CSV table of C-alpha atoms and ligand atoms in Angstrom, one decimal:
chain,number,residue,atom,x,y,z
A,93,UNK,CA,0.0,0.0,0.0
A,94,UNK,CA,1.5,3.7,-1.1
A,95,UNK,CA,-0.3,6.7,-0.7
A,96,UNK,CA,1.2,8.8,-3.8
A,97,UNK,CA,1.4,13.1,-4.1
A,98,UNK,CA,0.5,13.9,-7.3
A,99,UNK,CA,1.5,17.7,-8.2
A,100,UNK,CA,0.1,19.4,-11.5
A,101,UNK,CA,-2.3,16.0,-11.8
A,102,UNK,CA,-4.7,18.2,-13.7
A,103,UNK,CA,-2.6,19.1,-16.5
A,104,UNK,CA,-1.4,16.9,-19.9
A,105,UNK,CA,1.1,14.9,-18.8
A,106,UNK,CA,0.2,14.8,-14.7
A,107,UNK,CA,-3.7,13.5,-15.7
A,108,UNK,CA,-2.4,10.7,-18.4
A,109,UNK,CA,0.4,9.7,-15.2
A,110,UNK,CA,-2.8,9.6,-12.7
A,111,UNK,CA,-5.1,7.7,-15.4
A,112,UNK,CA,-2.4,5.2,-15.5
A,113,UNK,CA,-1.5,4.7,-12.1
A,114,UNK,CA,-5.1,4.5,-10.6
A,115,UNK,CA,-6.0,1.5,-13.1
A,116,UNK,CA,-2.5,0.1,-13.0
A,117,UNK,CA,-2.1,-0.1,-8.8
A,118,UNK,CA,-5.6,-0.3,-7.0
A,119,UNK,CA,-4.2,-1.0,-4.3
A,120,UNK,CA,-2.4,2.2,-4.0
A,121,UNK,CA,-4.1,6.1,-3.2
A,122,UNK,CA,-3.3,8.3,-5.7
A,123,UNK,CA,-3.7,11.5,-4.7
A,124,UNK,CA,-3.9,15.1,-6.5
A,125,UNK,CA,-3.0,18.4,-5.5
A,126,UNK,CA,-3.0,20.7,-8.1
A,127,UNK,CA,-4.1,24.9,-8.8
A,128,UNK,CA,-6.0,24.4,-11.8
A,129,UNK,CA,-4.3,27.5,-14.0
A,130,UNK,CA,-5.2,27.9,-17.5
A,131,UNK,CA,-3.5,24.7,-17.8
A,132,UNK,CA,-5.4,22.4,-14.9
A,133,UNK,CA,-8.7,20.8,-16.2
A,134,UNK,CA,-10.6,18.8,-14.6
A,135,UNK,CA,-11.9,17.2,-17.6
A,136,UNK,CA,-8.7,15.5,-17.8
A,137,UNK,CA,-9.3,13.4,-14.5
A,138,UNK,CA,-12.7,12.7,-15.9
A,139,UNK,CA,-11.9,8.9,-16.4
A,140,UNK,CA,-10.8,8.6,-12.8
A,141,UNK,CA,-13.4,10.8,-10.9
A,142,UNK,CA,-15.2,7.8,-9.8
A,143,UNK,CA,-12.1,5.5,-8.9
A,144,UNK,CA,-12.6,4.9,-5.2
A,145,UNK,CA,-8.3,4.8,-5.1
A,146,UNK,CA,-8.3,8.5,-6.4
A,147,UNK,CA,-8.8,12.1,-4.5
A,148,UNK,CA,-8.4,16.1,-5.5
A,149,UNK,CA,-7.2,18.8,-3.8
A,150,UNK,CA,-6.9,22.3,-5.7
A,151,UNK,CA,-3.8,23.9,-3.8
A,152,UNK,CA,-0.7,26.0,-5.1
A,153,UNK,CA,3.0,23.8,-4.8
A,154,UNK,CA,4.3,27.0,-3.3
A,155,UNK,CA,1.9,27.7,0.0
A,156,UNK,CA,3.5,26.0,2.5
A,157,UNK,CA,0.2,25.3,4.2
A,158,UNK,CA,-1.5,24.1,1.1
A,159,UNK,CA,0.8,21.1,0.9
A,160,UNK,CA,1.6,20.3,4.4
A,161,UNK,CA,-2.2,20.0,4.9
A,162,UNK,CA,-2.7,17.5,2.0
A,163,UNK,CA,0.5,15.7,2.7
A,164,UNK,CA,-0.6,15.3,7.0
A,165,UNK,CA,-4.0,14.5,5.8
A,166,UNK,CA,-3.5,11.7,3.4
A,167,UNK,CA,-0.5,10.6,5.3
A,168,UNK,CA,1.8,10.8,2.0
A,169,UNK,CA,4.3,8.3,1.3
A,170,UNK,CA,6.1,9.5,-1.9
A,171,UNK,CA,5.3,13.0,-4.6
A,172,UNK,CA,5.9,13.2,-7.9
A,173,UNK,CA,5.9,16.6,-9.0
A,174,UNK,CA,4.6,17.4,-12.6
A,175,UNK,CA,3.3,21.0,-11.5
A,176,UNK,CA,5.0,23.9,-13.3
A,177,UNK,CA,4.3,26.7,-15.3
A,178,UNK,CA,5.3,25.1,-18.6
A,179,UNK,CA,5.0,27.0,-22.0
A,180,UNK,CA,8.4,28.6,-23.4
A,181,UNK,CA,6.1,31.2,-25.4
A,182,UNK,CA,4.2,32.2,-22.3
A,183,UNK,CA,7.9,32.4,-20.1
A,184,UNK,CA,9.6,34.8,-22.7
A,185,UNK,CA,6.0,37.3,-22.5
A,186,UNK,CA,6.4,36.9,-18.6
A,187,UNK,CA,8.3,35.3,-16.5
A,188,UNK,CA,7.3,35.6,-12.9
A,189,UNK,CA,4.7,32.6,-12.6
A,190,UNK,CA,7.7,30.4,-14.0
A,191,UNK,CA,10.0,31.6,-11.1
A,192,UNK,CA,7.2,31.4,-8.7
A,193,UNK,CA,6.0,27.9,-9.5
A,194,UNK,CA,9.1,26.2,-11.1
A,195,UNK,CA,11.5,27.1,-8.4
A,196,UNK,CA,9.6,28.6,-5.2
A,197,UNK,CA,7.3,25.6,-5.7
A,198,UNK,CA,9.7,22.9,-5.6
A,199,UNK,CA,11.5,24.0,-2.8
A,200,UNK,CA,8.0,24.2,-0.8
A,201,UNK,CA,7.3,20.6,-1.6
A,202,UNK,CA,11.2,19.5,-1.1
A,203,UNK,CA,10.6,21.4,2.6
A,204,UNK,CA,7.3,20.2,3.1
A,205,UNK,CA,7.9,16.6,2.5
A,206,UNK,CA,11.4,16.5,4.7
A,207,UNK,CA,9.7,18.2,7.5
A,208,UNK,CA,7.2,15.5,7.4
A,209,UNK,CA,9.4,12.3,6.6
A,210,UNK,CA,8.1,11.9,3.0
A,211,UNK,CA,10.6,9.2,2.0
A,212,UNK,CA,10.5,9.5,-2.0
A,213,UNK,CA,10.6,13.0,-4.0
A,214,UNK,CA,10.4,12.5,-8.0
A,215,UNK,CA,11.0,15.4,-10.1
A,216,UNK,CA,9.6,15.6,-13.5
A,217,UNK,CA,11.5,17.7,-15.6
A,218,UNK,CA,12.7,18.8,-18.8
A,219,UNK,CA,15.5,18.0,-21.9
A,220,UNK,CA,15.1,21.7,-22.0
A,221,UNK,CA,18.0,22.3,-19.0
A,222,UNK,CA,20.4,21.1,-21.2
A,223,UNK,CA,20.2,23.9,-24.2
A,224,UNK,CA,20.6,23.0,-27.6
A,225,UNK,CA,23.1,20.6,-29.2
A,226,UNK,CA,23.8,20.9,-32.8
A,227,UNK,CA,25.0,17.4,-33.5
A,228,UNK,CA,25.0,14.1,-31.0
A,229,UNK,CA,23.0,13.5,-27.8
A,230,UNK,CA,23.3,15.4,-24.0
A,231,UNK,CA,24.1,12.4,-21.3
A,232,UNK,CA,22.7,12.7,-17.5
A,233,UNK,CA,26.0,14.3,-16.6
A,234,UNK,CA,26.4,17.1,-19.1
A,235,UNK,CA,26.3,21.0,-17.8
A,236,UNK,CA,22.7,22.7,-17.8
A,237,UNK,CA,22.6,25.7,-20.4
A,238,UNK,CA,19.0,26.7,-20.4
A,239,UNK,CA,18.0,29.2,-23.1
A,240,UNK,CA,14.5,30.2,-21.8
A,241,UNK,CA,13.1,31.4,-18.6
A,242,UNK,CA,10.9,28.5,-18.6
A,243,UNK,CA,14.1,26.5,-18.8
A,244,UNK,CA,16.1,28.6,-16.6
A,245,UNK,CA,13.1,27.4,-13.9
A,246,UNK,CA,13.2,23.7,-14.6
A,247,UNK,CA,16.8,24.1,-14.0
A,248,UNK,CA,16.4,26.2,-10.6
A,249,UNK,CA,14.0,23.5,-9.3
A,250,UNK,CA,16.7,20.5,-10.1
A,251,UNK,CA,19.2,22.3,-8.2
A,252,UNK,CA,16.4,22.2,-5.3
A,253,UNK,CA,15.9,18.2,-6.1
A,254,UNK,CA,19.6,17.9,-5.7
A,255,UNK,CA,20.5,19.9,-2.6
A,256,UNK,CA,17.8,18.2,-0.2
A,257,UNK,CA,19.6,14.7,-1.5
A,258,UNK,CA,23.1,15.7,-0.7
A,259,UNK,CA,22.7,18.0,1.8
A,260,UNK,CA,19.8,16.2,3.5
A,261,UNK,CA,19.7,12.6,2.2
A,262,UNK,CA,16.5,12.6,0.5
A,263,UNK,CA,15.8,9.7,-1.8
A,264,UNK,CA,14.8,11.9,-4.5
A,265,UNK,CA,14.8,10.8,-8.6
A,266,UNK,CA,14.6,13.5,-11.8
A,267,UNK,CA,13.5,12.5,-15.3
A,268,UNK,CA,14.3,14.9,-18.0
A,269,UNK,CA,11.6,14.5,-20.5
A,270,UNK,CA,11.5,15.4,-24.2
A,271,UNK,CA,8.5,16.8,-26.2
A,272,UNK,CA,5.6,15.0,-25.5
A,273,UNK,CA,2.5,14.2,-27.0
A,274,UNK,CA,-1.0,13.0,-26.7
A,275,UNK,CA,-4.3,12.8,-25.7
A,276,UNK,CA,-5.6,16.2,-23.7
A,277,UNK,CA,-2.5,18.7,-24.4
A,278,UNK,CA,-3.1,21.9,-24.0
A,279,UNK,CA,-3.6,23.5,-27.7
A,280,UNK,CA,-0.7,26.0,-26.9
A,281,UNK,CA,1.5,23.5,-27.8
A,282,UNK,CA,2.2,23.0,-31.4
A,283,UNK,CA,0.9,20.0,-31.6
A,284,UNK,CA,-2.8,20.8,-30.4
A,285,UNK,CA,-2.5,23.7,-31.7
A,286,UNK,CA,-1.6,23.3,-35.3
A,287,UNK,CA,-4.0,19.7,-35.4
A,288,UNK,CA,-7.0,22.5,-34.1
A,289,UNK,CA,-6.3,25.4,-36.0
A,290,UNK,CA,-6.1,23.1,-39.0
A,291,UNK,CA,-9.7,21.2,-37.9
A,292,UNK,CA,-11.1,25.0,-38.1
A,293,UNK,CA,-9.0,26.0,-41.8
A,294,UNK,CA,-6.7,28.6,-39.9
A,295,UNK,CA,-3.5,29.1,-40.3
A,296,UNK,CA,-0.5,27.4,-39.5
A,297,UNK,CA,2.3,30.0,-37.3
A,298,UNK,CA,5.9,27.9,-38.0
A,299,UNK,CA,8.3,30.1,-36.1
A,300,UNK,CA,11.9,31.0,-38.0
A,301,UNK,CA,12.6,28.4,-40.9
A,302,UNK,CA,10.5,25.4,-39.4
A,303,UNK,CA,14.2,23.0,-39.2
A,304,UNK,CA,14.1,22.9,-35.6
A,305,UNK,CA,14.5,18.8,-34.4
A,306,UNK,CA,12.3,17.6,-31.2
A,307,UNK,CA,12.3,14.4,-30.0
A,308,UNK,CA,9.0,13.4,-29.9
A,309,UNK,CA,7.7,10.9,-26.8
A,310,UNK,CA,4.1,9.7,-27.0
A,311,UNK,CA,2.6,10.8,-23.0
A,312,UNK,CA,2.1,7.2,-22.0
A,313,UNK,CA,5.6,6.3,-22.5
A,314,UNK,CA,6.6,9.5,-20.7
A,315,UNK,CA,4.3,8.5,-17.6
A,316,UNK,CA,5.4,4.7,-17.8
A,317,UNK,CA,8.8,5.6,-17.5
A,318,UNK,CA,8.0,8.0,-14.4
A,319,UNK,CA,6.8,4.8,-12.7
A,320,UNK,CA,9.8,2.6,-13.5
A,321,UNK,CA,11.9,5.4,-11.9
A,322,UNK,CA,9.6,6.0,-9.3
A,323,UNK,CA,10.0,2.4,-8.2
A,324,UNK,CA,13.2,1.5,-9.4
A,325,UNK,CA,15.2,4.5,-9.4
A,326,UNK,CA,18.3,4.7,-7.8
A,327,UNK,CA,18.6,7.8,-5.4
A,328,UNK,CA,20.0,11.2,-6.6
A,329,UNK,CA,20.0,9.9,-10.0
A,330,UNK,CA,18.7,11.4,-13.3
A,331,UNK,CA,17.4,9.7,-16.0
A,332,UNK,CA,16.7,10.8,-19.6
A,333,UNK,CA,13.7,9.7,-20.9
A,334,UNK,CA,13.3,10.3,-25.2
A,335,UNK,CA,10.7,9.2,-27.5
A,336,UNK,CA,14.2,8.5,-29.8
A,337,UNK,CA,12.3,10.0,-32.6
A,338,UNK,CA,13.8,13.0,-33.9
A,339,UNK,CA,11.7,15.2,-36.9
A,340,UNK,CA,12.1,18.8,-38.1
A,341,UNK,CA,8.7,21.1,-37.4
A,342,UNK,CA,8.0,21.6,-40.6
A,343,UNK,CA,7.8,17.6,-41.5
A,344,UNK,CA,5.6,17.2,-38.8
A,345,UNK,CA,3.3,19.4,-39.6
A,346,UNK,CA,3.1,18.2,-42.6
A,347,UNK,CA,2.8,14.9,-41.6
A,348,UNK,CA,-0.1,15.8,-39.3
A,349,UNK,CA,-1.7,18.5,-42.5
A,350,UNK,CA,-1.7,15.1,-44.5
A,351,UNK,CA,-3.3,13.3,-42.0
A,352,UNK,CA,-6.5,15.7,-41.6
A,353,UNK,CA,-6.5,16.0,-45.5
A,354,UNK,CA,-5.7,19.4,-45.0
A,355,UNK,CA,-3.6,21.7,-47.7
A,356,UNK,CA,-0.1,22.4,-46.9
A,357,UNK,CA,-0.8,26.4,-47.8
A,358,UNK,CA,-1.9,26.7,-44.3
A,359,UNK,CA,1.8,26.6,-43.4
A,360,UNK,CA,2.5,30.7,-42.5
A,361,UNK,CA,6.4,30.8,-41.8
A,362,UNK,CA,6.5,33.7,-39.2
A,363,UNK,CA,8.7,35.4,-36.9
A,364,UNK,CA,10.8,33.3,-34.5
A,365,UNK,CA,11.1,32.8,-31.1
A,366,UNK,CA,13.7,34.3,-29.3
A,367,UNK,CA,16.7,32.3,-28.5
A,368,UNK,CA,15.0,29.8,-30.4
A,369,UNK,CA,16.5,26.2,-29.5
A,370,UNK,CA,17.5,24.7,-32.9
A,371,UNK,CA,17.3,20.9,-31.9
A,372,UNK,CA,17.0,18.6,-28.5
A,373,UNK,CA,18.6,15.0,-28.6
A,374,UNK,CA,19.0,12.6,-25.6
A,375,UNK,CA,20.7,9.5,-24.9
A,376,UNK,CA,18.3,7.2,-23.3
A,377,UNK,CA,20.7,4.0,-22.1
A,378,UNK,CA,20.1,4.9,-18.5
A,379,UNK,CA,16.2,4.4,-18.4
A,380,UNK,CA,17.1,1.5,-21.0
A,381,UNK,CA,18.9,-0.7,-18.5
A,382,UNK,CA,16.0,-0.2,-16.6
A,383,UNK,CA,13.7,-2.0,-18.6
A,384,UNK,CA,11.9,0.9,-20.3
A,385,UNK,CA,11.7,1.5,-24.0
A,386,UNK,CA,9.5,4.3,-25.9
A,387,UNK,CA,7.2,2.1,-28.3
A,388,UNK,CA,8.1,4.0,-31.4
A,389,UNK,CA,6.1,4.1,-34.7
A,390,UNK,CA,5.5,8.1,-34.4
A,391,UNK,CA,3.3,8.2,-37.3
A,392,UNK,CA,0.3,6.0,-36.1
A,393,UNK,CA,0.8,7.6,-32.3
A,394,UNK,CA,0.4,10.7,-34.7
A,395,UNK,CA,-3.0,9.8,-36.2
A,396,UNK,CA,-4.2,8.6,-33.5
A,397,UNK,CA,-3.5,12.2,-31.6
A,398,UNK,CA,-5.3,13.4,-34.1
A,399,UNK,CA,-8.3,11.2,-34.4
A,400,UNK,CA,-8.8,12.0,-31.0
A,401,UNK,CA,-8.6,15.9,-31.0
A,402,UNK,CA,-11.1,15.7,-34.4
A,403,UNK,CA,-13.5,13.4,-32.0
A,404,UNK,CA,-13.0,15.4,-28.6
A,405,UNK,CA,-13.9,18.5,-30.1
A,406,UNK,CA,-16.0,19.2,-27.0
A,407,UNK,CA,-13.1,19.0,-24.5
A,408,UNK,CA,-10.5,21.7,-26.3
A,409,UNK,CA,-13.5,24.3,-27.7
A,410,UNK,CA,-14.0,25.5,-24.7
A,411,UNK,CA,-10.5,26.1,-23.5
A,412,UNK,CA,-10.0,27.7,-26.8
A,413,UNK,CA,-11.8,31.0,-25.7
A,414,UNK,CA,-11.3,33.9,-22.8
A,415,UNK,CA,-8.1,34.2,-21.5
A,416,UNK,CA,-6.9,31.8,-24.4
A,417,UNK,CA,-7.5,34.5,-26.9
A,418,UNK,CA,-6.0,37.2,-25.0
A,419,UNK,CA,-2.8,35.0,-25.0
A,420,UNK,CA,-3.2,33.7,-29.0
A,421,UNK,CA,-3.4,37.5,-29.4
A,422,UNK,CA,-0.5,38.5,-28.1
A,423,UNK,CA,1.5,35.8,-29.3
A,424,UNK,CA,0.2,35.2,-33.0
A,425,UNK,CA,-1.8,38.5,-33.9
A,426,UNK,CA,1.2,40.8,-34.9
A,427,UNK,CA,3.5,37.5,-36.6
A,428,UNK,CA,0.9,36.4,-38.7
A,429,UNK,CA,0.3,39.5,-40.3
A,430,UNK,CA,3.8,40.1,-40.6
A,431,UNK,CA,5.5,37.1,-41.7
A,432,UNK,CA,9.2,36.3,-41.1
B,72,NAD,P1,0.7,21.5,-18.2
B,72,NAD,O1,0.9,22.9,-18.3
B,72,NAD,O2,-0.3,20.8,-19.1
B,72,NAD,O3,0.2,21.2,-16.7
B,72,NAD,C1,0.8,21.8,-15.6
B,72,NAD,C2,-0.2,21.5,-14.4
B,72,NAD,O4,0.4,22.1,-13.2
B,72,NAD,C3,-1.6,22.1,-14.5
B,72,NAD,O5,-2.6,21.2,-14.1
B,72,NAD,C4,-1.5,23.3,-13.6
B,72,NAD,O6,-2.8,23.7,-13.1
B,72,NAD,C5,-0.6,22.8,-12.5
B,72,NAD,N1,0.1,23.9,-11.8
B,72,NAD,C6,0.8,25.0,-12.3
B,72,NAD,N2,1.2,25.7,-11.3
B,72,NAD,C7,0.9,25.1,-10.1
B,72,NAD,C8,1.1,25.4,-8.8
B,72,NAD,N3,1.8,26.5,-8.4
B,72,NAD,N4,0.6,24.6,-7.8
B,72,NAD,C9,-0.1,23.4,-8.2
B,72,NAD,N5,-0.3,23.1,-9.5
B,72,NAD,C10,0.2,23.9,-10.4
B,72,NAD,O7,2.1,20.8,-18.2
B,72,NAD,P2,2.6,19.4,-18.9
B,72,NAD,O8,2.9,19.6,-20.3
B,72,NAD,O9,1.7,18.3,-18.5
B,72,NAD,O10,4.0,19.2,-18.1
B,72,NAD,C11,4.0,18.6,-16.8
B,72,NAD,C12,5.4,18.6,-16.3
B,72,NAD,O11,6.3,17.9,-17.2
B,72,NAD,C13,6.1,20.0,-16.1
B,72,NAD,O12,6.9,19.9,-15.0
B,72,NAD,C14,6.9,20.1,-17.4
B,72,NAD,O13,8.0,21.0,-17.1
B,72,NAD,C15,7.4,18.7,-17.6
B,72,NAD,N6,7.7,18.3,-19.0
B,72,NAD,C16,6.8,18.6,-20.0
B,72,NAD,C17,7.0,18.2,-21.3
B,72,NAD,C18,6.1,18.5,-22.5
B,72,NAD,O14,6.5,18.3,-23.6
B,72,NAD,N7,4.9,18.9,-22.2
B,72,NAD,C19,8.2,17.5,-21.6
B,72,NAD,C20,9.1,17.3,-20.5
B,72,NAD,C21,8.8,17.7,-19.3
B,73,DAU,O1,11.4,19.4,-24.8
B,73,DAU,C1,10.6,19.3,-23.7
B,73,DAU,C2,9.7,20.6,-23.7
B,73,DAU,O2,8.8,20.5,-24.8
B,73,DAU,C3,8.9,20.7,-22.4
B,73,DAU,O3,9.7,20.9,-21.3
B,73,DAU,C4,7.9,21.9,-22.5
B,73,DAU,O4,7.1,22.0,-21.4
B,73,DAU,C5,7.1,21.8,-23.7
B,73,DAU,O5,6.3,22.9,-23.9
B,73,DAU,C6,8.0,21.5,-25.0
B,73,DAU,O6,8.7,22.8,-25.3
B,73,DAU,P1,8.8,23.3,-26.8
B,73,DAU,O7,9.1,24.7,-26.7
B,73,DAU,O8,9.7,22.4,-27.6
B,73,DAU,O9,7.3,23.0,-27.3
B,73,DAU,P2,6.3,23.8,-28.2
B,73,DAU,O10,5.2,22.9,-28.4
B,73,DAU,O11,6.1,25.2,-27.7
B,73,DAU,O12,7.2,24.0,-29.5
B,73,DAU,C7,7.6,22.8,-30.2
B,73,DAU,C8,8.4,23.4,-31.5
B,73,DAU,O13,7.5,24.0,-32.3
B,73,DAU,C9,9.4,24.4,-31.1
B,73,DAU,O14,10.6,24.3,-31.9
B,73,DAU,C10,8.7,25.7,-31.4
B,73,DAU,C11,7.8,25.4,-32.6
B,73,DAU,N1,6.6,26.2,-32.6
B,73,DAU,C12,5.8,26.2,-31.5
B,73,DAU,C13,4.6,26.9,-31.5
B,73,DAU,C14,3.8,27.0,-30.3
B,73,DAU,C15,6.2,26.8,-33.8
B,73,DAU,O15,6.9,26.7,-34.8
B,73,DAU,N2,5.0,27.5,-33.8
B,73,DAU,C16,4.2,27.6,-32.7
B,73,DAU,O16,3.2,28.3,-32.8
């Protein structure tokens, strides 16, 4: 029996880890605390709400008070922290939220759960801390060299992660993700976005020249690997975890256009993001040798992304209004007029 923490379980990644863990161990609580920003939806934890193994609790990662009551009331055995302010575009329009969350946040829970004997701390975190690397593939051990203040944050809260192992011998794990995606992403994210914007005929905003590389990891394989490490993670180690599936923007938009049977003249190349990171590689032979391996064949995870935003359309219309707008505004309005 393990009562688990789960931080930002509202969100993309945080709801598809919950989804799998409350099917996958009954006999464990899962339990989520999460703020519901923009980015939290209930709708996400819609498939669990019933599960007697499951419970909510909206509360911010950084008010002490928030998580100590949810950690002494549930009597929490391990967290795995997903929460985090997590868009690069929204970091480089204003960073504060990312400082506030990303960092102030982590060290809350690190101080939270050591005050309380919490005996297991995973951090989810990002590929992103490394920077960008022309040619080859960043190792556990390589420097950081974030580019973004979104980055810059995921870095800050690692450094946390790593302090309260050394300094006070928490058993505490990191994964460094790469781009993921699924089911219920936010459609900020080019993925949602473009496969929604296309649905609805609208143009297509590929930042700079469109031959930027991500490695692209389908979110199940992201939140099954969180559980190997969880379980089988050694202490105070980091583990890359890839989807081993590097494309240029461009082809996958493509890819995706073709898939809708949608023209490729929705394709706008517009102005790029600053300090743009041209491509993200990881070697993944640490998770490997634990048993973990991302299931591959990107274009059918693709499609089937895809079918599932063009028969969901209830779950991302409504997000796609409000405060959504403001922020599509700001971001898209003056580029898409403008061009590159
Ligand atoms: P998301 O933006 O979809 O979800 C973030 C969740 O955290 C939301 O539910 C939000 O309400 C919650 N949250 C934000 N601030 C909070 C706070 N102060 N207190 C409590 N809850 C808060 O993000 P995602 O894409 O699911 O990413 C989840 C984690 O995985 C993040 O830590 C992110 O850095 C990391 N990650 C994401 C990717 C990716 O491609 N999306 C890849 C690697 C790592
Ligand atoms: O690599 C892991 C990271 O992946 C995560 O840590 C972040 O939380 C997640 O948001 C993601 O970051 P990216 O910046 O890579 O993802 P995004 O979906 O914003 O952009 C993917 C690529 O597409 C990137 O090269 C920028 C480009 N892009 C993005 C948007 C939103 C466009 O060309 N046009 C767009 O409108």
């Amino acid at each position: 029996m393990q009562t688990i923490l789960v931080t930002g379980g509202a969100g993309f990644i945080g709801s598809a880890f919950v989804r799998y863990m409350v099917e996958k161990y009954p006999h464990y609580r899962i339990i989520v605390l999460d703020k519901l920003t923009y980015a939290g939806n209930m709708d996400n934890l819609l498939p669990v709400s019933d599960e007697p193994n499951y419970k909510f609790y909206r509360g911010d990662i950084a008010d002490h008070g928030a998580v100590r009551g949810v950690i002494e009331t549930e009597k929490i055995d391990s967290i795995v922290n997903f929460a985090a302010e997590s868009h690069v575009d929204r970091s480089i329009l204003s960073p504060d939220a990312f400082i506030q969350t990303d960092v102030m946040g982590v060290y809350v829970l690190l101080e939270e759960a050591r005050r309380a004997g919490v005996t297991r701390f995973h951090q989810v975190s990002t590929d992103e801390v490394y920077g960008s690397i022309p040619v080859g593939f960043f190792k556990e051990g390589d420097p950081l060299e974030p580019n973004s203040p979104y980055a810059a944050s995921k870095a800050g809260g690692e450094m946390m992660v790593r302090a309260y192992h050394v300094t006070y011998g928490m058993n505490t794990t990191v994964t460094r993700g790469s781009n993921t995606f699924g089911e219920y992403q936010y459609p900020e994210k080019v993925l949602p976005l473009f496969i929604t914007e296309a649905i609805d005929d609208r143009p297509l905003p590929v930042y700079g020249d469109g031959m930027q590389v991500r490695d692209w990891l389908y979110v199940d394989d992201h939140a099954s690997a969180i559980d190997l490490v969880l379980h089988q993670g050694k202490p105070g180690e980091i583990y890359n975890v890839g989807g081993e599936n590097e494309q240029h923007n461009i082809e996958v938009t493509r890819m995706m256009l073709r898939f809708l049977e949608k023209p490729e003249s929705l394709i706008r190349y517009v102005k790029d993001r600053p300090g743009h990171d041209r491509r993200y590689a990881l070697t993944c032979e640490k998770i490997r040798a634990l048993g973990w391996h991302p299931s591959g064949d990107f274009p059918a995870l693709l499609e089937k992304t895809i079918r599932w935003y063009q028969k969901n359309e209830w779950w991302w219309r409504k997000i796609k209004t409000g405060e959504y707008l403001e922020y599509y505004k700001k971001q898209y309005a003056e580029r898409l007029t403008e061009g590159n």
